[in-house]
PDB file of C-alpha atoms in Angstrom:
ATOM      1  CA  ALA G  26      -1.670  -6.933  17.272  1.00 71.00           C
ATOM      2  CA  GLN G  27      -0.236  -7.032  13.874  1.00 80.00           C
ATOM      3  CA  LYS G  28       3.161  -5.913  12.695  1.00 89.00           C
ATOM      4  CA  VAL G  29       5.321  -6.163   9.506  1.00 94.00           C
ATOM      5  CA  THR G  30       8.927  -5.895   9.640  1.00 95.00           C
ATOM      6  CA  GLN G  31      11.340  -5.329   6.815  1.00 96.00           C
ATOM      7  CA  ALA G  32      14.632  -5.198   8.498  1.00 95.00           C
ATOM      8  CA  GLN G  33      16.626  -4.243   5.436  1.00 96.00           C
ATOM      9  CA  THR G  34      16.233  -0.634   4.861  1.00 95.00           C
ATOM     10  CA  GLU G  35      18.503  -0.297   1.819  1.00 96.00           C
ATOM     11  CA  ILE G  36      20.110  -2.985  -0.394  1.00 97.00           C
ATOM     12  CA  SER G  37      22.451  -2.310  -3.296  1.00 97.00           C
ATOM     13  CA  VAL G  38      23.252  -5.237  -5.757  1.00 97.00           C
ATOM     14  CA  VAL G  39      24.997  -5.267  -8.971  1.00 97.00           C
ATOM     15  CA  GLU G  40      22.987  -5.921 -12.194  1.00 97.00           C
ATOM     16  CA  LYS G  41      22.528  -9.728 -12.718  1.00 97.00           C
ATOM     17  CA  GLU G  42      22.915 -10.715  -9.056  1.00 97.00           C
ATOM     18  CA  ASP G  43      20.203 -12.245  -7.185  1.00 97.00           C
ATOM     19  CA  VAL G  44      18.653 -10.499  -4.182  1.00 98.00           C
ATOM     20  CA  THR G  45      16.236 -11.474  -1.265  1.00 98.00           C
ATOM     21  CA  LEU G  46      14.099  -8.974   0.533  1.00 98.00           C
ATOM     22  CA  ASP G  47      12.991 -10.131   3.868  1.00 98.00           C
ATOM     23  CA  CYS G  48       9.595  -9.715   5.534  1.00 98.00           C
ATOM     24  CA  VAL G  49       8.744 -10.942   8.916  1.00 97.00           C
ATOM     25  CA  TYR G  50       5.211 -10.553  10.364  1.00 96.00           C
ATOM     26  CA  GLU G  51       3.233 -10.905  13.513  1.00 94.00           C
ATOM     27  CA  THR G  52      -0.482 -11.875  13.664  1.00 91.00           C
ATOM     28  CA  ARG G  53      -2.853 -13.491  16.045  1.00 87.00           C
ATOM     29  CA  ASP G  54      -5.519 -14.347  13.434  1.00 85.00           C
ATOM     30  CA  THR G  55      -5.130 -17.756  11.734  1.00 83.00           C
ATOM     31  CA  THR G  56      -6.541 -16.356   8.514  1.00 83.00           C
ATOM     32  CA  TYR G  57      -4.464 -13.391   7.144  1.00 86.00           C
ATOM     33  CA  TYR G  58      -3.255 -12.327   3.872  1.00 86.00           C
ATOM     34  CA  LEU G  59       0.349 -11.155   2.807  1.00 90.00           C
ATOM     35  CA  PHE G  60       1.360  -8.759   0.006  1.00 91.00           C
ATOM     36  CA  TRP G  61       4.292  -7.289  -1.864  1.00 94.00           C
ATOM     37  CA  TYR G  62       4.330  -3.966  -3.445  1.00 94.00           C
ATOM     38  CA  LYS G  63       6.849  -2.263  -5.612  1.00 95.00           C
ATOM     39  CA  GLN G  64       7.028   1.578  -5.444  1.00 93.00           C
ATOM     40  CA  PRO G  65       9.412   2.760  -8.446  1.00 92.00           C
ATOM     41  CA  PRO G  66      10.862   6.197  -8.468  1.00 87.00           C
ATOM     42  CA  SER G  67       7.733   7.499  -9.806  1.00 84.00           C
ATOM     43  CA  GLY G  68       5.878   6.812  -6.753  1.00 84.00           C
ATOM     44  CA  GLU G  69       2.928   4.531  -7.937  1.00 86.00           C
ATOM     45  CA  LEU G  70       2.457   1.338  -5.820  1.00 90.00           C
ATOM     46  CA  VAL G  71       2.336  -1.684  -7.985  1.00 90.00           C
ATOM     47  CA  PHE G  72       0.780  -4.843  -6.812  1.00 88.00           C
ATOM     48  CA  LEU G  73       3.056  -7.917  -7.069  1.00 91.00           C
ATOM     49  CA  ILE G  74       1.592 -10.755  -5.112  1.00 88.00           C
ATOM     50  CA  ARG G  75      -1.075 -11.523  -2.450  1.00 85.00           C
ATOM     51  CA  ARG G  76      -1.039 -14.814  -0.647  1.00 86.00           C
ATOM     52  CA  ASN G  77      -3.391 -16.209   1.845  1.00 84.00           C
ATOM     53  CA  SER G  78      -2.383 -17.838   5.094  1.00 86.00           C
ATOM     54  CA  PHE G  79      -3.466 -21.302   4.063  1.00 85.00           C
ATOM     55  CA  ASP G  80      -1.401 -21.553   0.892  1.00 82.00           C
ATOM     56  CA  GLU G  81       2.454 -22.025   1.713  1.00 82.00           C
ATOM     57  CA  GLN G  82       3.459 -23.043  -1.644  1.00 82.00           C
ATOM     58  CA  ASN G  83       6.032 -20.864  -3.047  1.00 83.00           C
ATOM     59  CA  GLU G  84       5.349 -19.004  -6.110  1.00 85.00           C
ATOM     60  CA  ILE G  85       7.306 -18.037  -9.061  1.00 86.00           C
ATOM     61  CA  SER G  86       6.601 -15.314 -11.489  1.00 88.00           C
ATOM     62  CA  GLY G  87       9.324 -14.884 -14.144  1.00 93.00           C
ATOM     63  CA  ARG G  88      12.567 -13.487 -12.209  1.00 95.00           C
ATOM     64  CA  TYR G  89      10.277 -12.982  -9.212  1.00 95.00           C
ATOM     65  CA  SER G  90       9.895 -15.806  -6.340  1.00 94.00           C
ATOM     66  CA  TRP G  91       8.219 -15.624  -3.093  1.00 94.00           C
ATOM     67  CA  ASN G  92       8.860 -17.951  -0.168  1.00 94.00           C
ATOM     68  CA  PHE G  93       6.336 -18.286   2.530  1.00 94.00           C
ATOM     69  CA  GLN G  94       7.190 -19.939   5.828  1.00 93.00           C
ATOM     70  CA  LYS G  95       4.534 -19.913   8.338  1.00 92.00           C
ATOM     71  CA  SER G  96       6.793 -21.499  11.000  1.00 93.00           C
ATOM     72  CA  THR G  97       9.070 -18.583  10.987  1.00 95.00           C
ATOM     73  CA  SER G  98       6.262 -15.953  10.060  1.00 95.00           C
ATOM     74  CA  SER G  99       8.260 -14.845   6.999  1.00 96.00           C
ATOM     75  CA  PHE G 100       7.427 -14.103   3.529  1.00 96.00           C
ATOM     76  CA  ASN G 101      10.473 -13.290   1.670  1.00 97.00           C
ATOM     77  CA  PHE G 102      10.993 -12.008  -1.774  1.00 96.00           C
ATOM     78  CA  THR G 103      13.524 -13.002  -4.254  1.00 97.00           C
ATOM     79  CA  ILE G 104      14.598 -11.503  -7.553  1.00 97.00           C
ATOM     80  CA  THR G 105      16.959 -13.412  -9.689  1.00 96.00           C
ATOM     81  CA  ALA G 106      19.131 -11.832 -12.139  1.00 97.00           C
ATOM     82  CA  SER G 107      18.293  -8.321 -11.072  1.00 97.00           C
ATOM     83  CA  GLN G 108      17.942  -5.474 -13.636  1.00 97.00           C
ATOM     84  CA  VAL G 109      18.307  -1.884 -13.141  1.00 96.00           C
ATOM     85  CA  VAL G 110      14.499  -1.312 -13.690  1.00 96.00           C
ATOM     86  CA  ASP G 111      14.173  -3.331 -10.382  1.00 97.00           C
ATOM     87  CA  SER G 112      15.511  -0.387  -8.475  1.00 97.00           C
ATOM     88  CA  ALA G 113      12.431   0.764  -6.320  1.00 97.00           C
ATOM     89  CA  VAL G 114      11.128   0.596  -2.723  1.00 96.00           C
ATOM     90  CA  TYR G 115       9.590  -2.786  -1.810  1.00 97.00           C
ATOM     91  CA  PHE G 116       6.844  -2.927   0.710  1.00 96.00           C
ATOM     92  CA  CYS G 117       5.551  -6.030   2.602  1.00 96.00           C
ATOM     93  CA  ALA G 118       2.008  -5.863   3.940  1.00 92.00           C
ATOM     94  CA  LEU G 119      -0.436  -7.872   6.007  1.00 91.00           C
ATOM     95  CA  SER G 120      -4.171  -7.872   6.195  1.00 85.00           C
ATOM     96  CA  GLU G 121      -5.858  -9.876   8.804  1.00 79.00           C
ATOM     97  CA  THR G 122      -9.446  -9.336   7.413  1.00 64.00           C
ATOM     98  CA  GLU G 123     -11.184 -11.700   5.440  1.00 54.00           C
ATOM     99  CA  TRP G 124     -11.590 -10.203   2.122  1.00 47.00           C
ATOM    100  CA  ALA G 125     -15.342 -10.506   1.982  1.00 43.00           C
ATOM    101  CA  GLY G 126     -16.131  -7.084   0.953  1.00 40.00           C
ATOM    102  CA  THR G 127     -17.712  -6.102   4.093  1.00 38.00           C
ATOM    103  CA  GLY G 128     -16.338  -4.150   6.942  1.00 36.00           C
ATOM    104  CA  ALA G 129     -12.931  -2.259   7.028  1.00 41.00           C
ATOM    105  CA  ASN G 130      -9.894  -4.001   5.321  1.00 59.00           C
ATOM    106  CA  ASN G 131      -6.801  -2.490   6.545  1.00 74.00           C
ATOM    107  CA  LEU G 132      -3.268  -3.307   5.018  1.00 83.00           C
ATOM    108  CA  PHE G 133      -0.399  -3.011   7.576  1.00 87.00           C
ATOM    109  CA  PHE G 134       2.605  -1.869   5.798  1.00 92.00           C
ATOM    110  CA  GLY G 135       6.432  -2.707   6.614  1.00 94.00           C
ATOM    111  CA  THR G 136       8.769   0.112   6.377  1.00 93.00           C
ATOM    112  CA  GLY G 137       9.979  -0.935   3.058  1.00 95.00           C
ATOM    113  CA  THR G 138      13.297  -1.927   1.535  1.00 97.00           C
ATOM    114  CA  ARG G 139      15.046   0.422  -1.101  1.00 96.00           C
ATOM    115  CA  LEU G 140      16.649  -1.637  -3.607  1.00 98.00           C
ATOM    116  CA  THR G 141      19.365  -0.165  -5.781  1.00 97.00           C
ATOM    117  CA  VAL G 142      20.440  -2.185  -8.829  1.00 97.00           C
ATOM    118  CA  ILE G 143      24.029  -0.822  -9.998  1.00 97.00           C
ATOM    119  CA  PRO G 144      24.486  -1.323 -13.902  1.00 95.00           C
TER     120      PRO G 144
ATOM    121  CA  SER O  10      -7.777  -4.933 -12.659  1.00 72.00           C
ATOM    122  CA  ALA O  11      -8.899  -1.369 -11.745  1.00 81.00           C
ATOM    123  CA  VAL O  12      -7.480   1.948 -13.258  1.00 89.00           C
ATOM    124  CA  ILE O  13      -7.346   4.636 -10.577  1.00 93.00           C
ATOM    125  CA  SER O  14      -6.809   8.512 -11.201  1.00 95.00           C
ATOM    126  CA  GLN O  15      -6.307  11.054  -8.640  1.00 96.00           C
ATOM    127  CA  LYS O  16      -6.464  14.696  -8.988  1.00 97.00           C
ATOM    128  CA  PRO O  17      -4.284  16.947  -8.335  1.00 96.00           C
ATOM    129  CA  SER O  18      -1.085  14.857  -8.868  1.00 94.00           C
ATOM    130  CA  ARG O  19       0.661  17.414  -6.748  1.00 94.00           C
ATOM    131  CA  ASP O  20       0.037  20.843  -5.072  1.00 96.00           C
ATOM    132  CA  ILE O  21       1.884  23.137  -2.864  1.00 96.00           C
ATOM    133  CA  CYS O  22      -0.207  24.860  -0.373  1.00 96.00           C
ATOM    134  CA  GLN O  23      -0.149  27.517   2.335  1.00 96.00           C
ATOM    135  CA  ARG O  24      -0.562  26.784   6.033  1.00 96.00           C
ATOM    136  CA  GLY O  25      -4.087  26.997   7.269  1.00 97.00           C
ATOM    137  CA  THR O  26      -5.713  26.385   3.982  1.00 97.00           C
ATOM    138  CA  SER O  27      -7.629  23.113   2.710  1.00 97.00           C
ATOM    139  CA  LEU O  28      -7.032  20.849  -0.179  1.00 97.00           C
ATOM    140  CA  THR O  29      -9.713  18.291  -1.577  1.00 98.00           C
ATOM    141  CA  ILE O  30      -8.115  15.405  -3.421  1.00 98.00           C
ATOM    142  CA  GLN O  31     -10.239  13.391  -5.974  1.00 98.00           C
ATOM    143  CA  CYS O  32     -10.022   9.739  -6.601  1.00 97.00           C
ATOM    144  CA  GLN O  33     -11.875   8.178  -9.709  1.00 97.00           C
ATOM    145  CA  VAL O  34     -11.968   4.551 -10.640  1.00 95.00           C
ATOM    146  CA  ASP O  35     -12.681   3.162 -13.942  1.00 93.00           C
ATOM    147  CA  SER O  36     -15.142   0.539 -12.430  1.00 90.00           C
ATOM    148  CA  GLN O  37     -17.435   0.253  -9.452  1.00 89.00           C
ATOM    149  CA  VAL O  38     -15.728  -1.216  -6.489  1.00 86.00           C
ATOM    150  CA  THR O  39     -16.996  -1.811  -3.072  1.00 81.00           C
ATOM    151  CA  MET O  40     -14.190  -0.848  -0.776  1.00 82.00           C
ATOM    152  CA  MET O  41     -12.188   2.407  -1.279  1.00 90.00           C
ATOM    153  CA  PHE O  42      -9.461   3.643   1.071  1.00 92.00           C
ATOM    154  CA  TRP O  43      -7.388   6.511   1.767  1.00 95.00           C
ATOM    155  CA  TYR O  44      -3.700   6.052   2.848  1.00 95.00           C
ATOM    156  CA  ARG O  45      -0.953   8.631   3.772  1.00 96.00           C
ATOM    157  CA  GLN O  46       2.858   8.106   3.069  1.00 93.00           C
ATOM    158  CA  GLN O  47       4.920  10.630   4.898  1.00 92.00           C
ATOM    159  CA  PRO O  48       8.298  11.409   3.498  1.00 87.00           C
ATOM    160  CA  GLY O  49      10.609   8.419   3.617  1.00 83.00           C
ATOM    161  CA  GLN O  50       7.918   6.461   5.510  1.00 86.00           C
ATOM    162  CA  SER O  51       5.681   3.488   4.943  1.00 89.00           C
ATOM    163  CA  LEU O  52       1.799   3.898   4.181  1.00 91.00           C
ATOM    164  CA  THR O  53      -0.535   4.538   6.948  1.00 92.00           C
ATOM    165  CA  LEU O  54      -4.208   3.872   6.503  1.00 91.00           C
ATOM    166  CA  ILE O  55      -6.377   7.169   7.161  1.00 94.00           C
ATOM    167  CA  ALA O  56      -9.848   5.783   6.529  1.00 92.00           C
ATOM    168  CA  THR O  57     -12.233   3.471   4.606  1.00 89.00           C
ATOM    169  CA  ALA O  58     -14.403   5.419   2.350  1.00 91.00           C
ATOM    170  CA  ASN O  59     -18.014   3.975   2.675  1.00 83.00           C
ATOM    171  CA  GLN O  60     -20.599   4.628   0.012  1.00 84.00           C
ATOM    172  CA  GLY O  61     -23.723   6.260   1.408  1.00 81.00           C
ATOM    173  CA  SER O  62     -22.365   6.607   5.042  1.00 83.00           C
ATOM    174  CA  GLU O  63     -19.724   8.273   7.142  1.00 87.00           C
ATOM    175  CA  ALA O  64     -16.158   6.988   6.570  1.00 90.00           C
ATOM    176  CA  THR O  65     -14.473   4.857   9.107  1.00 89.00           C
ATOM    177  CA  TYR O  66     -11.389   6.457  10.572  1.00 92.00           C
ATOM    178  CA  GLU O  67      -8.267   4.704  11.972  1.00 89.00           C
ATOM    179  CA  SER O  68      -6.829   5.788  15.184  1.00 88.00           C
ATOM    180  CA  GLY O  69      -5.049   8.983  15.051  1.00 92.00           C
ATOM    181  CA  PHE O  70      -7.318  10.384  12.250  1.00 95.00           C
ATOM    182  CA  VAL O  71     -10.486  12.345  12.593  1.00 95.00           C
ATOM    183  CA  ILE O  72     -13.252  13.692  10.545  1.00 95.00           C
ATOM    184  CA  ASP O  73     -12.672  17.274  11.199  1.00 96.00           C
ATOM    185  CA  LYS O  74      -9.180  17.137   9.772  1.00 97.00           C
ATOM    186  CA  PHE O  75      -9.773  14.484   7.020  1.00 97.00           C
ATOM    187  CA  PRO O  76     -13.359  14.727   5.897  1.00 97.00           C
ATOM    188  CA  ILE O  77     -14.292  12.198   3.066  1.00 96.00           C
ATOM    189  CA  SER O  78     -17.048  11.873   0.732  1.00 94.00           C
ATOM    190  CA  ARG O  79     -18.125   8.744  -1.221  1.00 94.00           C
ATOM    191  CA  PRO O  80     -20.945   9.709  -3.342  1.00 93.00           C
ATOM    192  CA  ASN O  81     -20.983   6.521  -5.492  1.00 92.00           C
ATOM    193  CA  LEU O  82     -19.038   3.292  -6.071  1.00 91.00           C
ATOM    194  CA  THR O  83     -16.294   5.121  -8.539  1.00 94.00           C
ATOM    195  CA  PHE O  84     -15.626   8.177  -6.960  1.00 95.00           C
ATOM    196  CA  SER O  85     -14.201   9.522  -3.625  1.00 96.00           C
ATOM    197  CA  THR O  86     -12.862  12.631  -2.098  1.00 97.00           C
ATOM    198  CA  LEU O  87     -10.452  13.505   0.708  1.00 98.00           C
ATOM    199  CA  THR O  88      -9.868  16.943   2.118  1.00 98.00           C
ATOM    200  CA  VAL O  89      -6.834  17.959   4.298  1.00 98.00           C
ATOM    201  CA  SER O  90      -8.161  20.670   6.353  1.00 97.00           C
ATOM    202  CA  ASN O  91      -6.361  23.488   7.975  1.00 97.00           C
ATOM    203  CA  MET O  92      -3.083  22.305   6.850  1.00 97.00           C
ATOM    204  CA  SER O  93       0.253  22.430   8.410  1.00 96.00           C
ATOM    205  CA  PRO O  94       3.762  21.455   7.364  1.00 96.00           C
ATOM    206  CA  GLU O  95       3.261  18.205   9.050  1.00 95.00           C
ATOM    207  CA  ASP O  96       0.591  17.251   6.563  1.00 97.00           C
ATOM    208  CA  SER O  97       3.301  17.204   3.739  1.00 96.00           C
ATOM    209  CA  SER O  98       2.821  13.761   2.505  1.00 96.00           C
ATOM    210  CA  ILE O  99       1.578  11.668  -0.477  1.00 95.00           C
ATOM    211  CA  TYR O 100      -2.066  10.737  -0.199  1.00 97.00           C
ATOM    212  CA  LEU O 101      -3.156   7.461  -1.869  1.00 95.00           C
ATOM    213  CA  CYS O 102      -6.632   6.259  -2.948  1.00 95.00           C
ATOM    214  CA  SER O 103      -6.822   2.410  -2.888  1.00 93.00           C
ATOM    215  CA  VAL O 104      -9.502   0.049  -3.997  1.00 90.00           C
ATOM    216  CA  LEU O 105     -10.063  -3.594  -3.502  1.00 82.00           C
ATOM    217  CA  ALA O 106     -10.830  -5.306  -6.736  1.00 72.00           C
ATOM    218  CA  GLY O 107     -13.722  -8.115  -6.320  1.00 63.00           C
ATOM    219  CA  GLY O 108     -13.384 -11.380  -7.831  1.00 58.00           C
ATOM    220  CA  PRO O 109     -11.061 -14.315  -7.335  1.00 55.00           C
ATOM    221  CA  SER O 110      -7.783 -12.484  -7.402  1.00 56.00           C
ATOM    222  CA  ASN O 111      -8.973  -9.853  -4.544  1.00 62.00           C
ATOM    223  CA  GLU O 112      -6.215  -7.469  -5.417  1.00 74.00           C
ATOM    224  CA  GLN O 113      -5.813  -4.217  -3.737  1.00 81.00           C
ATOM    225  CA  PHE O 114      -4.725  -1.232  -6.172  1.00 87.00           C
ATOM    226  CA  PHE O 115      -3.458   1.854  -5.561  1.00 91.00           C
ATOM    227  CA  GLY O 116      -3.978   5.416  -7.230  1.00 93.00           C
ATOM    228  CA  PRO O 117      -0.671   7.197  -8.365  1.00 92.00           C
ATOM    229  CA  GLY O 118      -0.960   9.540  -5.268  1.00 93.00           C
ATOM    230  CA  THR O 119      -1.107  13.108  -4.679  1.00 96.00           C
ATOM    231  CA  ARG O 120       2.116  14.725  -3.538  1.00 94.00           C
ATOM    232  CA  LEU O 121       1.261  17.494  -0.991  1.00 96.00           C
ATOM    233  CA  THR O 122       3.752  20.171   0.185  1.00 96.00           C
ATOM    234  CA  VAL O 123       2.566  22.568   2.887  1.00 96.00           C
ATOM    235  CA  LEU O 124       4.454  25.653   3.377  1.00 95.00           C
TER     236      LEU O 124
END
């Protein structure tokens, strides 16, 4: 069975600090996909990244970086030099289905981490 | 990318009534999904909306309570039937964009409050 755990329910940091959001997943599949989404106070879900299980390269996009470690089943997300606009709920999600466009594809979401950046 | 709109954006409904939520995508997509986010909770998949056939429901969700239509590749509706206060949630439409990115995009959501 699949499971996504975000143990940190709420984090507060002061602006310009770095912050890491943890995500640990469980799956029996060898092929799977991991995601991070941002949900700002306005409510919409913003796609941040998708990573497949065969690509363990870390990724950096501006102030965002992701660390994928299959050995520990973790896919952590770091924001460097945090800004007030980073305040949001961040969701980690897992999909076990090949994105072939056939059959059902289900994203299993973690419970989210609420990040508050204090100016 | 895909631009998704939902109507209504929010509604307040009386117990026992039904509400139909519309999802419109600006491009043809193969996969469309409906999710529910209960207050302060994470997202849970309700069903996959299949074009031209009945939706595929996840465990705990049934067609009589959440009938879904998908008449074409850009539009879907979700009806919340015989509502109770426990149905108060945000309902989100989601689509899978094709191509190499295979991103899954979400609509802005419909915030439903049932009194």
